[in-house]
């Protein structure tokens, strides 16, 4: 992955989660660094918070790993592209979408 290729390049992970406390325990146990957790809410207001956080990271030249709900991934990817983030700086994986089964 990008972080392994260049350890000096910042990589930030954004995860939308149902239970931030439980997710933080897992992330800490796995030894992940620079992970931001965003608690999902019914109105998707957390996505706006995620978008706000992107500006600082883009200015730092960060790479991004986005995972979570497909719609959120699409929205954040679009925002990052508008900020000029290249595909080489971005990895995405949607794990769920409302009403859909069979995603890995």
Tab-separated table of C-alpha atoms in Angstrom:
chain	number	residue	atom	x	y	z
A	1	UNK	CA	0.000	0.000	0.000
A	2	UNK	CA	1.058	3.638	-0.364
A	3	UNK	CA	2.156	3.988	3.273
A	4	UNK	CA	4.520	1.037	2.891
A	5	UNK	CA	6.008	2.484	-0.288
A	6	UNK	CA	6.794	5.820	1.363
A	7	UNK	CA	6.564	5.837	5.187
A	8	UNK	CA	6.965	9.634	5.214
A	9	UNK	CA	3.758	10.138	3.196
A	10	UNK	CA	0.797	10.780	5.486
A	11	UNK	CA	-2.087	8.309	5.223
A	12	UNK	CA	-5.413	8.980	6.914
A	13	UNK	CA	-8.213	6.473	7.354
A	14	UNK	CA	-11.813	7.592	7.749
A	15	UNK	CA	-14.260	5.022	9.080
A	16	UNK	CA	-17.953	5.594	9.575
A	17	UNK	CA	-19.008	3.344	12.420
A	18	UNK	CA	-22.033	2.531	14.527
A	19	UNK	CA	-20.037	2.235	17.746
A	20	UNK	CA	-16.977	4.523	17.918
A	21	UNK	CA	-15.886	3.207	21.318
A	22	UNK	CA	-15.852	-0.423	20.170
A	23	UNK	CA	-14.230	0.476	16.863
A	24	UNK	CA	-11.494	2.443	18.650
A	25	UNK	CA	-10.668	-0.612	20.771
A	26	UNK	CA	-10.201	-2.728	17.646
A	27	UNK	CA	-8.156	-0.062	15.843
A	28	UNK	CA	-5.897	0.442	18.857
A	29	UNK	CA	-5.439	-3.313	19.255
A	30	UNK	CA	-4.441	-3.597	15.583
A	31	UNK	CA	-1.981	-0.739	16.018
A	32	UNK	CA	-3.462	1.494	13.321
A	33	UNK	CA	-2.414	5.142	13.393
A	34	UNK	CA	-4.084	8.282	12.080
A	35	UNK	CA	-7.581	6.846	12.048
A	36	UNK	CA	-10.625	9.105	12.338
A	37	UNK	CA	-13.895	7.520	13.409
A	38	UNK	CA	-17.201	9.115	12.524
A	39	UNK	CA	-20.355	7.902	14.262
A	40	UNK	CA	-23.093	7.270	11.711
A	41	UNK	CA	-26.315	9.150	12.240
A	42	UNK	CA	-29.700	8.859	10.564
A	43	UNK	CA	-29.390	12.145	8.676
A	44	UNK	CA	-25.829	11.509	7.428
A	45	UNK	CA	-24.643	14.703	9.160
A	46	UNK	CA	-21.440	12.834	9.976
A	47	UNK	CA	-20.558	12.891	6.269
A	48	UNK	CA	-20.431	16.689	6.317
A	49	UNK	CA	-18.001	16.439	9.262
A	50	UNK	CA	-15.863	14.056	7.230
A	51	UNK	CA	-15.848	16.458	4.284
A	52	UNK	CA	-14.787	19.320	6.555
A	53	UNK	CA	-11.862	17.262	7.829
A	54	UNK	CA	-10.638	16.613	4.280
A	55	UNK	CA	-9.357	20.143	3.591
A	56	UNK	CA	-6.578	20.006	6.182
A	57	UNK	CA	-5.511	16.543	5.096
A	58	UNK	CA	-5.491	17.487	1.414
A	59	UNK	CA	-3.284	20.501	2.207
A	60	UNK	CA	-0.845	18.145	3.966
A	61	UNK	CA	-0.625	15.922	0.895
A	62	UNK	CA	-2.259	13.003	2.680
A	63	UNK	CA	-3.331	9.762	1.074
A	64	UNK	CA	-6.805	8.488	1.890
A	65	UNK	CA	-8.323	5.118	2.709
A	66	UNK	CA	-12.097	5.421	2.757
A	67	UNK	CA	-14.310	2.559	3.886
A	68	UNK	CA	-17.935	2.247	4.914
A	69	UNK	CA	-21.264	2.927	3.247
A	70	UNK	CA	-21.144	3.064	-0.549
A	71	UNK	CA	-22.942	6.430	-0.739
A	72	UNK	CA	-20.502	7.976	1.717
A	73	UNK	CA	-17.527	6.669	-0.218
A	74	UNK	CA	-18.907	8.132	-3.446
A	75	UNK	CA	-19.553	11.510	-1.825
A	76	UNK	CA	-16.133	11.749	-0.178
A	77	UNK	CA	-14.357	10.555	-3.307
A	78	UNK	CA	-16.122	13.273	-5.301
A	79	UNK	CA	-15.094	15.873	-2.708
A	80	UNK	CA	-11.480	14.695	-2.783
A	81	UNK	CA	-11.401	14.837	-6.580
A	82	UNK	CA	-12.698	18.424	-6.397
A	83	UNK	CA	-9.762	19.184	-4.089
A	84	UNK	CA	-7.368	17.786	-6.693
A	85	UNK	CA	-6.524	14.504	-4.959
A	86	UNK	CA	-5.154	12.012	-7.479
A	87	UNK	CA	-6.241	8.388	-7.753
A	88	UNK	CA	-2.782	7.355	-6.533
A	89	UNK	CA	-3.551	9.070	-3.211
A	90	UNK	CA	-6.907	7.381	-2.760
A	91	UNK	CA	-8.018	3.853	-1.907
A	92	UNK	CA	-11.671	3.027	-1.353
A	93	UNK	CA	-13.730	0.020	-0.368
A	94	UNK	CA	-17.476	0.137	0.215
A	95	UNK	CA	-18.574	-2.576	2.628
A	96	UNK	CA	-22.280	-1.911	2.785
A	97	UNK	CA	-25.154	-0.059	1.244
A	98	UNK	CA	-28.739	0.150	2.517
A	99	UNK	CA	-30.939	-2.619	1.134
A	100	UNK	CA	-28.124	-4.536	-0.557
A	101	UNK	CA	-26.697	-7.914	0.434
A	102	UNK	CA	-23.675	-9.849	-0.742
A	103	UNK	CA	-21.030	-7.147	-0.493
A	104	UNK	CA	-17.653	-8.411	0.778
